[in-house]
Structure formats: structure tokens, C-alpha cells
Amino acid sequence: MFSLTVAAVVFGVVFLAELPDKTALAGLMLGTRYRASYVFAGVAAAFLVHVALAIAAGSVLTLLPHRLVQGVVGVLFLAGAAVLLFRKDEDEEEVKKPADQSFWKVSGAGFMMILVAEFGDLTQIMTANLAARYDDPLSVGVGAVLALWAVAGLGILGGRTLMKYVPLKLITKIAAGVMLLLAGFSLYEAIAG
């Protein structure tokens, strides 16, 4: 059964965690070179693959004892918050320009770039954690996919404009704070459960 509340929580957490990530910058870079709709199609498809893998991993975690899963999820959320707070800024990666600007070449370049760059990324691990926490693959999947698509769309259509008004450090601190709260809830459930 679909839960709008779970989807909204997942959307917020994943959106805030992905916003300061390289995806918005990569989308911006591709969006300035190619037709935005072509870029978005490739990026969106890559994120569907990532979320499906994360949901599958999170669903496997639900087969383990509840207290153990909540403890592991809590520790992973703490680690994710630490990564957000203590990582150094990443340099923009150079993207090779396809020889032509056909739909398949441009969307393929966007797909491959995101598929490789985001594999095992913090938000993919976080999505697996959320799938394990809520045991609601559909709601978690919808929330995560929409959040990733929103970040990609913002990046493609002008992520730098957003960054002029909202400091990246503030966005990162908010995302880390939300992850700390989720870690606290998960660890509490592991201990009290």
C-alpha cells in the first residue's frame, strides 16, 4: 500500500542529500551543452536503475531481525551525516561531448555518466536504508526517484541560480541534520524495540 507520508519523508531526505552532490553540477554541465529534455531522459533512466537496486538491497535487509536492522540503519545514517558534514568539495568531472546531438547519443551520455558516477553513492545507500526502515518499497521508491529527478531537473535548468540564493553549506547542514534525526530514531528503535 502506498504511503504519501513515507514518500514525502524520503523525498525530503534524498532531495536535501543529493542537492549538494555532483549530480546537480553534472546536470547543469550537460544541460548547458545539449537539449535539456534529452539530458533529463538519460539521467532519469539512470536514477530509476539506481533506486531499483537500492530498494532491492533494502528489501533484503528487512528479512533480518528488526532490532539488528534498525541498529545497522541508525549507524549508516550517522555515517551518512558524517560524510555530508566532513567531506571536501568535489571537483567537477569533465564530460566528453558526444559526436552528434541526437536523442540517443545525448541521453545515453547522461545515462552512463549518472550510472557510473552515482553507483554506491550516499543517496543510493540512504535509499536502501529507508527501504529497510519503512519496509515500504513502493513509497520509498517513488519518493527517492522523484527527489533525484527534481535535483537533476534543477541542475539541468539552472542549479547555479539556486546556489546563489541558498548557500551549499546550509543545504548540506540541513541534510546532515535530517540524517542525524533519522539515525536517532533508528537507534532508539533498535535499543527500545
mmCIF file with all atom_site columns, C-alpha atoms in Angstrom:
data_model
loop_
_atom_site.group_PDB
_atom_site.id
_atom_site.type_symbol
_atom_site.label_atom_id
_atom_site.label_alt_id
_atom_site.label_comp_id
_atom_site.label_asym_id
_atom_site.label_entity_id
_atom_site.label_seq_id
_atom_site.pdbx_PDB_ins_code
_atom_site.Cartn_x
_atom_site.Cartn_y
_atom_site.Cartn_z
_atom_site.occupancy
_atom_site.B_iso_or_equiv
_atom_site.pdbx_formal_charge
_atom_site.auth_seq_id
_atom_site.auth_comp_id
_atom_site.auth_asym_id
_atom_site.auth_atom_id
_atom_site.pdbx_PDB_model_num
ATOM 1   C CA . MET A 1 1   ? 0.000  0.000   0.000   1.00 0.00 ? 1   MET A CA 1
ATOM 2   C CA . PHE A 1 2   ? 1.341  3.426   -0.957  1.00 0.00 ? 2   PHE A CA 1
ATOM 3   C CA . SER A 1 3   ? 2.050  5.891   1.877   1.00 0.00 ? 3   SER A CA 1
ATOM 4   C CA . LEU A 1 4   ? 2.219  9.551   0.911   1.00 0.00 ? 4   LEU A CA 1
ATOM 5   C CA . THR A 1 5   ? 3.848  10.336  4.276   1.00 0.00 ? 5   THR A CA 1
ATOM 6   C CA . VAL A 1 6   ? 6.694  7.871   3.713   1.00 0.00 ? 6   VAL A CA 1
ATOM 7   C CA . ALA A 1 7   ? 7.166  9.094   0.140   1.00 0.00 ? 7   ALA A CA 1
ATOM 8   C CA . ALA A 1 8   ? 7.284  12.721  1.346   1.00 0.00 ? 8   ALA A CA 1
ATOM 9   C CA . VAL A 1 9   ? 9.839  11.950  4.088   1.00 0.00 ? 9   VAL A CA 1
ATOM 10  C CA . VAL A 1 10  ? 12.006 10.027  1.630   1.00 0.00 ? 10  VAL A CA 1
ATOM 11  C CA . PHE A 1 11  ? 11.681 12.806  -0.948  1.00 0.00 ? 11  PHE A CA 1
ATOM 12  C CA . GLY A 1 12  ? 12.842 15.416  1.578   1.00 0.00 ? 12  GLY A CA 1
ATOM 13  C CA . VAL A 1 13  ? 15.780 13.410  2.864   1.00 0.00 ? 13  VAL A CA 1
ATOM 14  C CA . VAL A 1 14  ? 17.031 12.280  -0.550  1.00 0.00 ? 14  VAL A CA 1
ATOM 15  C CA . PHE A 1 15  ? 16.468 15.711  -2.131  1.00 0.00 ? 15  PHE A CA 1
ATOM 16  C CA . LEU A 1 16  ? 18.477 17.510  0.554   1.00 0.00 ? 16  LEU A CA 1
ATOM 17  C CA . ALA A 1 17  ? 21.259 14.917  0.500   1.00 0.00 ? 17  ALA A CA 1
ATOM 18  C CA . GLU A 1 18  ? 21.549 14.892  -3.307  1.00 0.00 ? 18  GLU A CA 1
ATOM 19  C CA . LEU A 1 19  ? 21.321 18.659  -3.837  1.00 0.00 ? 19  LEU A CA 1
ATOM 20  C CA . PRO A 1 20  ? 24.918 19.409  -2.786  1.00 0.00 ? 20  PRO A CA 1
ATOM 21  C CA . ASP A 1 21  ? 26.152 16.337  -4.679  1.00 0.00 ? 21  ASP A CA 1
ATOM 22  C CA . LYS A 1 22  ? 27.803 16.222  -8.088  1.00 0.00 ? 22  LYS A CA 1
ATOM 23  C CA . THR A 1 23  ? 24.541 15.301  -9.844  1.00 0.00 ? 23  THR A CA 1
ATOM 24  C CA . ALA A 1 24  ? 23.242 18.877  -9.919  1.00 0.00 ? 24  ALA A CA 1
ATOM 25  C CA . LEU A 1 25  ? 26.584 20.087  -11.281 1.00 0.00 ? 25  LEU A CA 1
ATOM 26  C CA . ALA A 1 26  ? 26.785 17.301  -13.859 1.00 0.00 ? 26  ALA A CA 1
ATOM 27  C CA . GLY A 1 27  ? 23.207 18.018  -14.946 1.00 0.00 ? 27  GLY A CA 1
ATOM 28  C CA . LEU A 1 28  ? 23.996 21.703  -15.202 1.00 0.00 ? 28  LEU A CA 1
ATOM 29  C CA . MET A 1 29  ? 27.079 20.983  -17.296 1.00 0.00 ? 29  MET A CA 1
ATOM 30  C CA . LEU A 1 30  ? 25.209 18.668  -19.672 1.00 0.00 ? 30  LEU A CA 1
ATOM 31  C CA . GLY A 1 31  ? 22.191 20.991  -19.763 1.00 0.00 ? 31  GLY A CA 1
ATOM 32  C CA . THR A 1 32  ? 24.309 23.885  -20.976 1.00 0.00 ? 32  THR A CA 1
ATOM 33  C CA . ARG A 1 33  ? 25.701 21.791  -23.835 1.00 0.00 ? 33  ARG A CA 1
ATOM 34  C CA . TYR A 1 34  ? 22.685 19.823  -25.032 1.00 0.00 ? 34  TYR A CA 1
ATOM 35  C CA . ARG A 1 35  ? 18.912 19.862  -25.282 1.00 0.00 ? 35  ARG A CA 1
ATOM 36  C CA . ALA A 1 36  ? 17.604 19.701  -21.704 1.00 0.00 ? 36  ALA A CA 1
ATOM 37  C CA . SER A 1 37  ? 14.887 17.113  -22.419 1.00 0.00 ? 37  SER A CA 1
ATOM 38  C CA . TYR A 1 38  ? 17.426 14.710  -23.949 1.00 0.00 ? 38  TYR A CA 1
ATOM 39  C CA . VAL A 1 39  ? 19.746 15.064  -20.963 1.00 0.00 ? 39  VAL A CA 1
ATOM 40  C CA . PHE A 1 40  ? 16.892 14.608  -18.488 1.00 0.00 ? 40  PHE A CA 1
ATOM 41  C CA . ALA A 1 41  ? 15.667 11.435  -20.219 1.00 0.00 ? 41  ALA A CA 1
ATOM 42  C CA . GLY A 1 42  ? 19.053 9.758   -19.791 1.00 0.00 ? 42  GLY A CA 1
ATOM 43  C CA . VAL A 1 43  ? 19.591 10.983  -16.242 1.00 0.00 ? 43  VAL A CA 1
ATOM 44  C CA . ALA A 1 44  ? 16.056 9.977   -15.198 1.00 0.00 ? 44  ALA A CA 1
ATOM 45  C CA . ALA A 1 45  ? 16.528 6.449   -16.569 1.00 0.00 ? 45  ALA A CA 1
ATOM 46  C CA . ALA A 1 46  ? 19.832 6.067   -14.702 1.00 0.00 ? 46  ALA A CA 1
ATOM 47  C CA . PHE A 1 47  ? 18.195 7.131   -11.438 1.00 0.00 ? 47  PHE A CA 1
ATOM 48  C CA . LEU A 1 48  ? 15.412 4.573   -11.935 1.00 0.00 ? 48  LEU A CA 1
ATOM 49  C CA . VAL A 1 49  ? 18.064 1.856   -12.144 1.00 0.00 ? 49  VAL A CA 1
ATOM 50  C CA . HIS A 1 50  ? 19.829 3.170   -9.016  1.00 0.00 ? 50  HIS A CA 1
ATOM 51  C CA . VAL A 1 51  ? 16.655 3.345   -6.956  1.00 0.00 ? 51  VAL A CA 1
ATOM 52  C CA . ALA A 1 52  ? 15.560 -0.144  -8.061  1.00 0.00 ? 52  ALA A CA 1
ATOM 53  C CA . LEU A 1 53  ? 18.927 -1.538  -6.895  1.00 0.00 ? 53  LEU A CA 1
ATOM 54  C CA . ALA A 1 54  ? 18.711 0.357   -3.603  1.00 0.00 ? 54  ALA A CA 1
ATOM 55  C CA . ILE A 1 55  ? 15.149 -0.825  -2.950  1.00 0.00 ? 55  ILE A CA 1
ATOM 56  C CA . ALA A 1 56  ? 16.181 -4.426  -3.639  1.00 0.00 ? 56  ALA A CA 1
ATOM 57  C CA . ALA A 1 57  ? 19.080 -4.114  -1.174  1.00 0.00 ? 57  ALA A CA 1
ATOM 58  C CA . GLY A 1 58  ? 16.804 -2.510  1.438   1.00 0.00 ? 58  GLY A CA 1
ATOM 59  C CA . SER A 1 59  ? 14.180 -5.218  0.970   1.00 0.00 ? 59  SER A CA 1
ATOM 60  C CA . VAL A 1 60  ? 16.788 -7.901  1.677   1.00 0.00 ? 60  VAL A CA 1
ATOM 61  C CA . LEU A 1 61  ? 17.640 -6.094  4.925   1.00 0.00 ? 61  LEU A CA 1
ATOM 62  C CA . THR A 1 62  ? 14.023 -6.421  6.088   1.00 0.00 ? 62  THR A CA 1
ATOM 63  C CA . LEU A 1 63  ? 14.476 -10.207 6.256   1.00 0.00 ? 63  LEU A CA 1
ATOM 64  C CA . LEU A 1 64  ? 16.872 -9.744  9.191   1.00 0.00 ? 64  LEU A CA 1
ATOM 65  C CA . PRO A 1 65  ? 15.718 -9.225  12.812  1.00 0.00 ? 65  PRO A CA 1
ATOM 66  C CA . HIS A 1 66  ? 14.080 -5.802  13.276  1.00 0.00 ? 66  HIS A CA 1
ATOM 67  C CA . ARG A 1 67  ? 16.355 -4.601  16.113  1.00 0.00 ? 67  ARG A CA 1
ATOM 68  C CA . LEU A 1 68  ? 19.504 -5.555  14.190  1.00 0.00 ? 68  LEU A CA 1
ATOM 69  C CA . VAL A 1 69  ? 18.279 -3.799  11.032  1.00 0.00 ? 69  VAL A CA 1
ATOM 70  C CA . GLN A 1 70  ? 17.371 -0.630  12.967  1.00 0.00 ? 70  GLN A CA 1
ATOM 71  C CA . GLY A 1 71  ? 20.804 -0.630  14.615  1.00 0.00 ? 71  GLY A CA 1
ATOM 72  C CA . VAL A 1 72  ? 22.584 -1.023  11.279  1.00 0.00 ? 72  VAL A CA 1
ATOM 73  C CA . VAL A 1 73  ? 20.339 1.583   9.634   1.00 0.00 ? 73  VAL A CA 1
ATOM 74  C CA . GLY A 1 74  ? 20.997 4.016   12.508  1.00 0.00 ? 74  GLY A CA 1
ATOM 75  C CA . VAL A 1 75  ? 24.761 3.582   12.213  1.00 0.00 ? 75  VAL A CA 1
ATOM 76  C CA . LEU A 1 76  ? 24.598 4.020   8.430   1.00 0.00 ? 76  LEU A CA 1
ATOM 77  C CA . PHE A 1 77  ? 22.564 7.224   8.820   1.00 0.00 ? 77  PHE A CA 1
ATOM 78  C CA . LEU A 1 78  ? 25.190 8.503   11.283  1.00 0.00 ? 78  LEU A CA 1
ATOM 79  C CA . ALA A 1 79  ? 27.910 7.656   8.759   1.00 0.00 ? 79  ALA A CA 1
ATOM 80  C CA . GLY A 1 80  ? 25.947 9.436   6.007   1.00 0.00 ? 80  GLY A CA 1
ATOM 81  C CA . ALA A 1 81  ? 25.601 12.556  8.159   1.00 0.00 ? 81  ALA A CA 1
ATOM 82  C CA . ALA A 1 82  ? 29.345 12.453  8.876   1.00 0.00 ? 82  ALA A CA 1
ATOM 83  C CA . VAL A 1 83  ? 30.115 12.144  5.159   1.00 0.00 ? 83  VAL A CA 1
ATOM 84  C CA . LEU A 1 84  ? 27.946 15.185  4.408   1.00 0.00 ? 84  LEU A CA 1
ATOM 85  C CA . LEU A 1 85  ? 29.459 17.264  7.180   1.00 0.00 ? 85  LEU A CA 1
ATOM 86  C CA . PHE A 1 86  ? 33.113 16.338  6.731   1.00 0.00 ? 86  PHE A CA 1
ATOM 87  C CA . ARG A 1 87  ? 33.646 15.690  3.028   1.00 0.00 ? 87  ARG A CA 1
ATOM 88  C CA . LYS A 1 88  ? 35.693 18.045  0.955   1.00 0.00 ? 88  LYS A CA 1
ATOM 89  C CA . ASP A 1 89  ? 34.145 19.726  -2.079  1.00 0.00 ? 89  ASP A CA 1
ATOM 90  C CA . GLU A 1 90  ? 34.430 17.597  -5.173  1.00 0.00 ? 90  GLU A CA 1
ATOM 91  C CA . ASP A 1 91  ? 35.792 18.972  -8.397  1.00 0.00 ? 91  ASP A CA 1
ATOM 92  C CA . GLU A 1 92  ? 33.539 18.934  -11.418 1.00 0.00 ? 92  GLU A CA 1
ATOM 93  C CA . GLU A 1 93  ? 34.224 15.943  -13.605 1.00 0.00 ? 93  GLU A CA 1
ATOM 94  C CA . GLU A 1 94  ? 34.825 16.588  -17.273 1.00 0.00 ? 94  GLU A CA 1
ATOM 95  C CA . VAL A 1 95  ? 32.139 15.164  -19.505 1.00 0.00 ? 95  VAL A CA 1
ATOM 96  C CA . LYS A 1 96  ? 33.052 14.129  -23.025 1.00 0.00 ? 96  LYS A CA 1
ATOM 97  C CA . LYS A 1 97  ? 30.807 15.686  -25.633 1.00 0.00 ? 97  LYS A CA 1
ATOM 98  C CA . PRO A 1 98  ? 29.058 13.187  -27.906 1.00 0.00 ? 98  PRO A CA 1
ATOM 99  C CA . ALA A 1 99  ? 29.953 13.465  -31.595 1.00 0.00 ? 99  ALA A CA 1
ATOM 100 C CA . ASP A 1 100 ? 26.366 14.346  -32.514 1.00 0.00 ? 100 ASP A CA 1
ATOM 101 C CA . GLN A 1 101 ? 23.402 15.713  -30.592 1.00 0.00 ? 101 GLN A CA 1
ATOM 102 C CA . SER A 1 102 ? 20.810 13.077  -31.383 1.00 0.00 ? 102 SER A CA 1
ATOM 103 C CA . PHE A 1 103 ? 18.429 11.949  -28.642 1.00 0.00 ? 103 PHE A CA 1
ATOM 104 C CA . TRP A 1 104 ? 20.150 8.575   -28.211 1.00 0.00 ? 104 TRP A CA 1
ATOM 105 C CA . LYS A 1 105 ? 23.678 9.993   -28.067 1.00 0.00 ? 105 LYS A CA 1
ATOM 106 C CA . VAL A 1 106 ? 22.832 12.765  -25.594 1.00 0.00 ? 106 VAL A CA 1
ATOM 107 C CA . SER A 1 107 ? 20.511 10.730  -23.361 1.00 0.00 ? 107 SER A CA 1
ATOM 108 C CA . GLY A 1 108 ? 22.999 7.844   -23.495 1.00 0.00 ? 108 GLY A CA 1
ATOM 109 C CA . ALA A 1 109 ? 25.799 10.145  -22.338 1.00 0.00 ? 109 ALA A CA 1
ATOM 110 C CA . GLY A 1 110 ? 23.636 11.397  -19.454 1.00 0.00 ? 110 GLY A CA 1
ATOM 111 C CA . PHE A 1 111 ? 22.594 7.845   -18.542 1.00 0.00 ? 111 PHE A CA 1
ATOM 112 C CA . MET A 1 112 ? 26.135 6.488   -18.491 1.00 0.00 ? 112 MET A CA 1
ATOM 113 C CA . MET A 1 113 ? 27.535 9.462   -16.597 1.00 0.00 ? 113 MET A CA 1
ATOM 114 C CA . ILE A 1 114 ? 24.944 9.184   -13.804 1.00 0.00 ? 114 ILE A CA 1
ATOM 115 C CA . LEU A 1 115 ? 25.015 5.374   -13.747 1.00 0.00 ? 115 LEU A CA 1
ATOM 116 C CA . VAL A 1 116 ? 28.770 5.346   -13.158 1.00 0.00 ? 116 VAL A CA 1
ATOM 117 C CA . ALA A 1 117 ? 29.083 8.491   -11.006 1.00 0.00 ? 117 ALA A CA 1
ATOM 118 C CA . GLU A 1 118 ? 26.222 7.660   -8.639  1.00 0.00 ? 118 GLU A CA 1
ATOM 119 C CA . PHE A 1 119 ? 26.762 3.919   -8.187  1.00 0.00 ? 119 PHE A CA 1
ATOM 120 C CA . GLY A 1 120 ? 27.192 3.266   -4.461  1.00 0.00 ? 120 GLY A CA 1
ATOM 121 C CA . ASP A 1 121 ? 26.622 6.968   -3.782  1.00 0.00 ? 121 ASP A CA 1
ATOM 122 C CA . LEU A 1 122 ? 25.399 8.227   -0.421  1.00 0.00 ? 122 LEU A CA 1
ATOM 123 C CA . THR A 1 123 ? 21.817 8.666   -1.651  1.00 0.00 ? 123 THR A CA 1
ATOM 124 C CA . GLN A 1 124 ? 21.699 5.143   -3.072  1.00 0.00 ? 124 GLN A CA 1
ATOM 125 C CA . ILE A 1 125 ? 22.830 3.745   0.280   1.00 0.00 ? 125 ILE A CA 1
ATOM 126 C CA . MET A 1 126 ? 20.408 6.071   2.060   1.00 0.00 ? 126 MET A CA 1
ATOM 127 C CA . THR A 1 127 ? 17.541 4.846   -0.144  1.00 0.00 ? 127 THR A CA 1
ATOM 128 C CA . ALA A 1 128 ? 18.379 1.249   0.783   1.00 0.00 ? 128 ALA A CA 1
ATOM 129 C CA . ASN A 1 129 ? 18.374 2.286   4.462   1.00 0.00 ? 129 ASN A CA 1
ATOM 130 C CA . LEU A 1 130 ? 14.995 3.993   4.090   1.00 0.00 ? 130 LEU A CA 1
ATOM 131 C CA . ALA A 1 131 ? 13.560 0.955   2.314   1.00 0.00 ? 131 ALA A CA 1
ATOM 132 C CA . ALA A 1 132 ? 14.716 -1.202  5.240   1.00 0.00 ? 132 ALA A CA 1
ATOM 133 C CA . ARG A 1 133 ? 13.448 1.290   7.817   1.00 0.00 ? 133 ARG A CA 1
ATOM 134 C CA . TYR A 1 134 ? 9.950  1.714   6.414   1.00 0.00 ? 134 TYR A CA 1
ATOM 135 C CA . ASP A 1 135 ? 9.517  -1.727  4.776   1.00 0.00 ? 135 ASP A CA 1
ATOM 136 C CA . ASP A 1 136 ? 7.502  0.053   2.077   1.00 0.00 ? 136 ASP A CA 1
ATOM 137 C CA . PRO A 1 137 ? 9.390  -0.335  -1.235  1.00 0.00 ? 137 PRO A CA 1
ATOM 138 C CA . LEU A 1 138 ? 6.810  1.456   -3.385  1.00 0.00 ? 138 LEU A CA 1
ATOM 139 C CA . SER A 1 139 ? 6.572  4.591   -1.240  1.00 0.00 ? 139 SER A CA 1
ATOM 140 C CA . VAL A 1 140 ? 10.338 4.760   -0.695  1.00 0.00 ? 140 VAL A CA 1
ATOM 141 C CA . GLY A 1 141 ? 10.997 4.171   -4.396  1.00 0.00 ? 141 GLY A CA 1
ATOM 142 C CA . VAL A 1 142 ? 8.552  6.871   -5.529  1.00 0.00 ? 142 VAL A CA 1
ATOM 143 C CA . GLY A 1 143 ? 9.915  9.400   -3.005  1.00 0.00 ? 143 GLY A CA 1
ATOM 144 C CA . ALA A 1 144 ? 13.542 8.676   -3.918  1.00 0.00 ? 144 ALA A CA 1
ATOM 145 C CA . VAL A 1 145 ? 13.003 8.729   -7.683  1.00 0.00 ? 145 VAL A CA 1
ATOM 146 C CA . LEU A 1 146 ? 11.041 11.992  -7.553  1.00 0.00 ? 146 LEU A CA 1
ATOM 147 C CA . ALA A 1 147 ? 13.713 13.590  -5.339  1.00 0.00 ? 147 ALA A CA 1
ATOM 148 C CA . LEU A 1 148 ? 16.536 12.524  -7.653  1.00 0.00 ? 148 LEU A CA 1
ATOM 149 C CA . TRP A 1 149 ? 14.608 13.682  -10.713 1.00 0.00 ? 149 TRP A CA 1
ATOM 150 C CA . ALA A 1 150 ? 13.904 17.024  -9.015  1.00 0.00 ? 150 ALA A CA 1
ATOM 151 C CA . VAL A 1 151 ? 17.592 17.558  -8.241  1.00 0.00 ? 151 VAL A CA 1
ATOM 152 C CA . ALA A 1 152 ? 18.579 16.560  -11.775 1.00 0.00 ? 152 ALA A CA 1
ATOM 153 C CA . GLY A 1 153 ? 15.934 18.874  -13.225 1.00 0.00 ? 153 GLY A CA 1
ATOM 154 C CA . LEU A 1 154 ? 17.112 21.759  -11.059 1.00 0.00 ? 154 LEU A CA 1
ATOM 155 C CA . GLY A 1 155 ? 20.676 21.106  -12.108 1.00 0.00 ? 155 GLY A CA 1
ATOM 156 C CA . ILE A 1 156 ? 19.806 20.898  -15.774 1.00 0.00 ? 156 ILE A CA 1
ATOM 157 C CA . LEU A 1 157 ? 17.636 24.011  -15.705 1.00 0.00 ? 157 LEU A CA 1
ATOM 158 C CA . GLY A 1 158 ? 19.883 26.196  -13.612 1.00 0.00 ? 158 GLY A CA 1
ATOM 159 C CA . GLY A 1 159 ? 21.304 24.792  -10.410 1.00 0.00 ? 159 GLY A CA 1
ATOM 160 C CA . ARG A 1 160 ? 23.775 27.615  -10.125 1.00 0.00 ? 160 ARG A CA 1
ATOM 161 C CA . THR A 1 161 ? 20.951 30.121  -9.777  1.00 0.00 ? 161 THR A CA 1
ATOM 162 C CA . LEU A 1 162 ? 19.635 28.221  -6.751  1.00 0.00 ? 162 LEU A CA 1
ATOM 163 C CA . MET A 1 163 ? 23.099 28.107  -5.251  1.00 0.00 ? 163 MET A CA 1
ATOM 164 C CA . LYS A 1 164 ? 23.290 31.916  -5.480  1.00 0.00 ? 164 LYS A CA 1
ATOM 165 C CA . TYR A 1 165 ? 20.316 32.209  -3.113  1.00 0.00 ? 165 TYR A CA 1
ATOM 166 C CA . VAL A 1 166 ? 20.799 29.183  -0.865  1.00 0.00 ? 166 VAL A CA 1
ATOM 167 C CA . PRO A 1 167 ? 24.346 28.521  0.349   1.00 0.00 ? 167 PRO A CA 1
ATOM 168 C CA . LEU A 1 168 ? 25.545 24.989  -0.345  1.00 0.00 ? 168 LEU A CA 1
ATOM 169 C CA . LYS A 1 169 ? 26.856 24.684  3.205   1.00 0.00 ? 169 LYS A CA 1
ATOM 170 C CA . LEU A 1 170 ? 23.374 25.408  4.596   1.00 0.00 ? 170 LEU A CA 1
ATOM 171 C CA . ILE A 1 171 ? 21.781 22.755  2.378   1.00 0.00 ? 171 ILE A CA 1
ATOM 172 C CA . THR A 1 172 ? 24.451 20.258  3.428   1.00 0.00 ? 172 THR A CA 1
ATOM 173 C CA . LYS A 1 173 ? 23.944 21.017  7.129   1.00 0.00 ? 173 LYS A CA 1
ATOM 174 C CA . ILE A 1 174 ? 20.154 20.622  6.825   1.00 0.00 ? 174 ILE A CA 1
ATOM 175 C CA . ALA A 1 175 ? 20.572 17.260  5.068   1.00 0.00 ? 175 ALA A CA 1
ATOM 176 C CA . ALA A 1 176 ? 23.058 16.100  7.724   1.00 0.00 ? 176 ALA A CA 1
ATOM 177 C CA . GLY A 1 177 ? 20.663 17.215  10.480  1.00 0.00 ? 177 GLY A CA 1
ATOM 178 C CA . VAL A 1 178 ? 17.793 15.242  8.978   1.00 0.00 ? 178 VAL A CA 1
ATOM 179 C CA . MET A 1 179 ? 20.038 12.182  8.709   1.00 0.00 ? 179 MET A CA 1
ATOM 180 C CA . LEU A 1 180 ? 21.075 12.588  12.369  1.00 0.00 ? 180 LEU A CA 1
ATOM 181 C CA . LEU A 1 181 ? 17.398 12.662  13.370  1.00 0.00 ? 181 LEU A CA 1
ATOM 182 C CA . LEU A 1 182 ? 16.710 9.501   11.368  1.00 0.00 ? 182 LEU A CA 1
ATOM 183 C CA . ALA A 1 183 ? 19.778 7.874   12.938  1.00 0.00 ? 183 ALA A CA 1
ATOM 184 C CA . GLY A 1 184 ? 18.463 8.763   16.397  1.00 0.00 ? 184 GLY A CA 1
ATOM 185 C CA . PHE A 1 185 ? 15.015 7.298   15.675  1.00 0.00 ? 185 PHE A CA 1
ATOM 186 C CA . SER A 1 186 ? 16.509 4.112   14.209  1.00 0.00 ? 186 SER A CA 1
ATOM 187 C CA . LEU A 1 187 ? 18.947 3.614   17.101  1.00 0.00 ? 187 LEU A CA 1
ATOM 188 C CA . TYR A 1 188 ? 16.183 4.285   19.635  1.00 0.00 ? 188 TYR A CA 1
ATOM 189 C CA . GLU A 1 189 ? 14.026 1.621   17.984  1.00 0.00 ? 189 GLU A CA 1
ATOM 190 C CA . ALA A 1 190 ? 16.970 -0.794  17.995  1.00 0.00 ? 190 ALA A CA 1
ATOM 191 C CA . ILE A 1 191 ? 17.569 -0.302  21.716  1.00 0.00 ? 191 ILE A CA 1
ATOM 192 C CA . ALA A 1 192 ? 13.974 0.041   22.919  1.00 0.00 ? 192 ALA A CA 1
ATOM 193 C CA . GLY A 1 193 ? 12.437 -2.387  20.418  1.00 0.00 ? 193 GLY A CA 1
#
